[in-house]
Short mmCIF file of C-alpha atoms in Angstrom, two decimals:
data_model
loop_
_atom_site.label_atom_id
_atom_site.label_comp_id
_atom_site.label_asym_id
_atom_site.label_seq_id
_atom_site.Cartn_x
_atom_site.Cartn_y
_atom_site.Cartn_z
CA MET A 1 35.49 34.20 32.46
CA ALA A 2 33.12 37.07 31.65
CA MET A 3 31.11 36.95 28.41
CA ASP A 4 32.92 39.85 26.77
CA SER A 5 36.30 38.18 27.47
CA ARG A 6 35.18 35.04 25.84
CA VAL A 7 33.92 36.91 22.84
CA ILE A 8 37.10 38.74 22.47
CA ALA A 9 39.24 35.55 22.74
CA ILE A 10 37.07 33.81 20.04
CA ALA A 11 37.18 36.94 17.78
CA ARG A 12 40.92 37.19 18.16
CA LEU A 13 41.45 33.52 17.17
CA THR A 14 39.04 33.85 14.24
CA PHE A 15 40.74 36.93 13.05
CA LYS A 16 44.20 35.35 13.11
CA ALA A 17 42.81 32.29 11.34
CA ALA A 18 41.19 34.50 8.61
CA LEU A 19 44.46 36.31 7.97
CA ASN A 20 46.07 32.91 7.47
CA GLU A 21 43.67 32.48 4.46
CA LYS A 22 46.02 34.83 2.50
CA LEU A 23 43.45 37.76 2.59
CA LEU A 24 46.30 40.33 2.53
CA HIS A 25 47.90 38.56 -0.38
CA LEU A 26 44.60 38.91 -2.34
CA ALA A 27 44.54 42.56 -1.39
CA LEU A 28 48.06 43.01 -2.84
CA LEU A 29 47.05 41.33 -6.08
CA PHE A 30 44.07 43.69 -6.26
CA GLY A 31 46.28 46.61 -5.83
CA LEU A 32 48.71 45.48 -8.54
CA GLY A 33 45.87 44.90 -10.83
CA LEU A 34 44.55 48.43 -10.24
CA MET A 35 47.86 50.05 -10.72
CA ALA A 36 48.30 48.26 -14.10
CA LEU A 37 44.84 49.46 -15.09
CA SER A 38 45.83 53.09 -14.15
CA VAL A 39 48.76 52.91 -16.55
CA ALA A 40 46.57 51.40 -19.27
CA LEU A 41 44.08 54.20 -18.93
CA GLY A 42 46.74 56.94 -19.04
CA ASP A 43 46.06 57.70 -22.73
CA LEU A 44 42.24 57.97 -22.30
CA GLY A 45 40.52 61.38 -22.09
CA PRO A 46 40.27 62.69 -18.54
CA GLY A 47 36.46 62.21 -18.25
CA ALA A 48 36.27 58.65 -19.63
CA GLY A 49 39.36 57.52 -18.00
CA ALA A 50 38.39 58.87 -14.59
CA LYS A 51 35.01 57.17 -14.69
CA ILE A 52 36.44 53.82 -15.66
CA VAL A 53 39.10 54.01 -12.88
CA LEU A 54 36.49 54.85 -10.23
CA ASP A 55 33.87 52.22 -11.52
CA PHE A 56 36.47 49.59 -11.73
CA GLY A 57 38.20 50.33 -8.47
CA LEU A 58 35.15 50.61 -6.29
CA GLY A 59 33.37 47.73 -8.07
CA THR A 60 36.29 45.30 -7.85
CA MET A 61 36.88 46.26 -4.20
CA GLN A 62 33.30 45.30 -3.40
CA ILE A 63 33.20 42.05 -5.42
CA VAL A 64 36.52 40.79 -3.95
CA SER A 65 35.53 41.57 -0.34
CA THR A 66 32.07 39.96 -0.70
CA LEU A 67 33.40 36.78 -2.26
CA ILE A 68 35.93 36.44 0.39
CA ALA A 69 33.29 36.98 2.94
CA ILE A 70 31.15 34.26 1.42
CA ALA A 71 34.09 31.83 1.15
CA LEU A 72 35.18 32.36 4.78
CA ALA A 73 31.83 32.49 6.56
CA SER A 74 30.34 29.62 4.69
CA HIS A 75 33.28 27.24 5.56
CA ASP A 76 34.31 28.43 9.04
CA MET A 77 31.98 26.52 11.24
CA PRO A 78 31.77 23.43 9.08
CA ARG A 79 35.63 23.23 9.02
CA GLU A 80 35.64 23.50 12.76
CA LEU A 81 33.26 20.56 12.89
CA GLU A 82 35.35 18.54 10.36
CA ARG A 83 38.47 19.06 12.40
CA ARG A 84 36.55 18.36 15.57
CA THR A 85 38.07 21.56 17.19
CA LEU A 86 34.50 22.77 17.78
CA TYR A 87 33.87 19.99 20.27
CA VAL A 88 37.04 20.98 22.17
CA VAL A 89 35.92 24.57 22.34
CA LEU A 90 32.34 23.77 23.37
CA SER A 91 33.75 21.58 26.14
CA LYS A 92 35.19 24.70 27.81
CA PRO A 93 33.13 27.33 29.66
CA ILE A 94 32.66 29.36 26.52
CA GLY A 95 29.03 29.20 25.53
CA ARG A 96 27.49 28.92 22.16
CA THR A 97 26.44 32.53 22.04
CA ALA A 98 29.88 33.81 22.80
CA LEU A 99 31.27 31.44 20.05
CA ILE A 100 29.01 32.70 17.31
CA VAL A 101 29.26 36.34 18.22
CA GLY A 102 33.03 36.14 18.65
CA LYS A 103 33.52 34.27 15.35
CA TYR A 104 31.37 36.88 13.52
CA LEU A 105 33.21 39.79 15.06
CA GLY A 106 36.60 38.23 14.18
CA LEU A 107 35.46 37.66 10.70
CA ILE A 108 34.26 41.17 10.08
CA ALA A 109 37.47 42.48 11.66
CA ALA A 110 39.46 40.57 9.15
CA LEU A 111 37.25 41.64 6.29
CA GLY A 112 37.50 45.12 7.51
CA LEU A 113 41.26 45.00 7.40
CA LEU A 114 41.18 43.64 3.93
CA ILE A 115 38.83 46.48 2.87
CA VAL A 116 41.16 49.12 4.41
CA ALA A 117 44.11 47.62 2.63
CA MET A 118 42.35 47.75 -0.73
CA ALA A 119 40.99 51.25 0.07
CA GLY A 120 44.65 52.32 0.50
CA VAL A 121 45.68 50.95 -2.78
CA PHE A 122 42.59 52.46 -4.37
CA TYR A 123 43.55 55.94 -3.07
CA GLY A 124 47.10 55.33 -4.18
CA MET A 125 45.82 54.57 -7.62
CA LEU A 126 43.83 57.86 -7.68
CA ALA A 127 47.01 59.71 -6.89
CA VAL A 128 48.93 57.98 -9.70
CA VAL A 129 46.35 58.87 -12.34
CA GLY A 130 45.94 62.40 -10.95
CA LEU A 131 42.32 62.14 -9.90
CA PRO A 132 41.12 64.23 -7.02
CA ILE A 133 40.52 62.47 -3.66
CA VAL A 134 37.11 63.44 -2.25
CA PRO A 135 35.28 62.19 0.86
CA HIS A 136 32.59 60.73 -1.33
CA TYR A 137 34.71 57.73 -2.15
CA LEU A 138 35.20 56.93 1.52
CA VAL A 139 31.42 57.02 2.10
CA ALA A 140 30.96 54.51 -0.68
CA ILE A 141 33.73 52.26 0.63
CA ALA A 142 32.21 52.40 4.14
CA THR A 143 28.68 51.48 3.02
CA GLY A 144 30.20 48.68 0.80
CA ALA A 145 31.97 47.36 3.83
CA LEU A 146 28.65 47.21 5.68
CA GLU A 147 27.19 45.26 2.86
CA THR A 148 30.10 42.82 3.00
CA PHE A 149 29.56 42.38 6.78
CA VAL A 150 25.85 41.67 6.19
CA VAL A 151 26.81 39.10 3.49
CA ALA A 152 29.16 37.44 5.97
CA GLY A 153 26.29 37.22 8.52
CA ILE A 154 24.08 35.61 5.85
CA ALA A 155 26.71 33.13 4.94
CA THR A 156 27.27 32.28 8.64
CA LEU A 157 23.58 31.64 9.05
CA PHE A 158 23.41 29.29 6.04
CA SER A 159 26.55 27.50 7.13
CA LEU A 160 24.68 26.39 10.26
CA LEU A 161 21.85 24.87 8.11
CA THR A 162 23.53 23.22 5.18
CA SER A 163 26.77 22.26 3.58
CA PRO A 164 29.46 24.81 2.88
CA THR A 165 28.88 24.64 -0.87
CA LEU A 166 25.14 25.21 -0.64
CA ALA A 167 25.59 27.86 2.05
CA ALA A 168 27.91 29.80 -0.46
CA LEU A 169 25.45 29.28 -3.30
CA TYR A 170 22.37 30.42 -1.18
CA THR A 171 24.27 33.45 0.00
CA LEU A 172 25.34 34.45 -3.38
CA ALA A 173 21.70 34.02 -4.70
CA LEU A 174 20.28 36.08 -1.82
CA MET A 175 22.92 38.74 -2.30
CA LEU A 176 22.00 39.03 -5.96
CA LEU A 177 18.34 39.21 -5.25
CA GLY A 178 19.23 41.79 -2.55
CA HIS A 179 20.24 44.18 -5.22
CA GLN A 180 17.04 43.62 -7.25
CA THR A 181 14.33 44.10 -4.50
CA GLU A 182 12.95 47.26 -5.99
CA MET A 183 12.80 45.73 -9.48
CA ILE A 184 11.02 42.56 -8.11
CA ARG A 185 8.44 44.89 -6.31
CA THR A 186 7.85 46.93 -9.40
CA TYR A 187 7.32 44.00 -11.67
CA GLY A 188 4.93 42.47 -9.14
CA GLN A 189 2.95 45.71 -8.87
CA ASN A 190 2.64 45.98 -12.59
CA ALA A 191 1.43 42.44 -12.85
CA GLY A 192 -1.09 42.81 -10.01
CA GLY A 193 -2.99 40.01 -8.22
CA PHE A 194 -0.99 37.36 -6.49
CA ALA A 195 2.27 38.46 -8.11
CA ALA A 196 1.89 41.90 -6.42
CA THR A 197 1.42 40.27 -3.05
CA PHE A 198 4.23 37.88 -3.38
CA SER A 199 6.62 40.53 -4.70
CA GLU A 200 5.80 42.67 -1.77
CA PHE A 201 6.50 39.71 0.55
CA LEU A 202 9.96 39.27 -1.13
CA TYR A 203 10.68 42.91 -0.95
CA ARG A 204 10.04 42.84 2.86
CA ALA A 205 11.86 39.61 3.45
CA ILE A 206 14.94 39.96 1.32
CA PRO A 207 17.58 42.30 2.63
CA ASN A 208 17.80 45.36 0.49
CA LEU A 209 21.44 45.47 -0.22
CA GLU A 210 21.13 48.00 -3.02
CA ALA A 211 20.48 50.66 -0.23
CA LEU A 212 24.12 50.22 0.67
CA ASN A 213 25.39 50.49 -2.91
CA LEU A 214 26.47 54.15 -3.51
CA LYS A 215 29.09 53.40 -6.20
CA ASN A 216 27.05 54.89 -9.09
CA GLU A 217 26.21 58.00 -7.08
CA VAL A 218 29.82 58.83 -5.95
CA VAL A 219 31.30 58.21 -9.44
CA TYR A 220 29.23 61.29 -10.54
CA GLY A 221 30.03 63.23 -7.42
CA LEU A 222 26.64 62.69 -5.68
CA LEU A 223 25.65 61.45 -2.26
CA PRO A 224 22.29 60.80 -0.64
CA PRO A 225 20.95 63.09 2.13
CA VAL A 226 22.48 62.64 5.51
CA ARG A 227 19.29 61.33 6.89
CA GLU A 228 18.86 58.74 4.09
CA LEU A 229 22.58 57.72 4.55
CA GLY A 230 22.06 57.34 8.31
CA LEU A 231 18.94 55.16 7.73
CA SER A 232 20.86 52.90 5.40
CA VAL A 233 23.67 52.55 7.99
CA ALA A 234 21.18 51.79 10.83
CA TYR A 235 19.45 49.28 8.49
CA ALA A 236 22.77 47.44 7.91
CA LEU A 237 23.51 47.32 11.57
CA CYS A 238 20.06 45.90 12.40
CA LEU A 239 20.67 43.31 9.70
CA MET A 240 23.95 42.40 11.13
CA ILE A 241 22.52 42.10 14.74
CA GLY A 242 19.45 40.21 13.50
CA LEU A 243 21.46 37.67 11.39
CA THR A 244 23.85 37.05 14.36
CA GLY A 245 20.94 36.53 16.65
CA LEU A 246 19.26 34.02 14.35
CA SER A 247 22.66 32.23 13.99
CA VAL A 248 22.84 32.02 17.79
CA LEU A 249 19.29 30.58 18.04
CA ILE A 250 19.96 27.98 15.38
CA PHE A 251 23.40 27.05 16.83
CA LYS A 252 21.83 26.56 20.35
CA ARG A 253 19.44 24.05 18.99
CA LYS A 254 21.98 21.97 17.08
CA GLU A 255 23.14 18.74 18.66
CA PHE A 256 26.75 17.39 18.27
#
């Protein structure tokens, strides 16, 4: 069996398993909540109401998808070990590289489907409250999806090193730090000395997830230049590939 066929087979199984985790049900609850919010905001002024709807919609979409990514990715491999299904899979001519890559692709496919479903509800909400539908929102949703995929890669990596609970906590902590790298660097530079050196190290070592956060810009009808946007997308793809590569290296060294 060719490598790509094995990866696709693992990805398909992971995708189906993720859907059984009630992802689409959560998307439906998300949509109902947004629709209820749109009704509640009906009496507000057009400016204030529009901003709250956009902020809440885009923000909730990102939070929900990220938390689901952490929950699924941090528990996937440990669950396979607990159920001993991983031993059965590894006994077949699949290979550890194909297993990790396939699982990651299946996971981000399921997360992508969830994000698409929530985006559909979000655009439906905009139509209900009479807000214009502009491409800016789609760009913010797409970069937010890339952030979710990066977080899933981080959680997968940690799940190979520690328990599911700690993997989830470490991922959450790194994600929060990833939105504060500029602030950490600025504080360190202001302090000087070792603090400046250490903050620069953290700035380089921690994934800069804030580069993928365009929510505040699109709410005000702004977008970064195309070149900057392209660099952010390339950065996210490099992170995804790098995290998957690290996960493969770690998994190959594990003994079962």
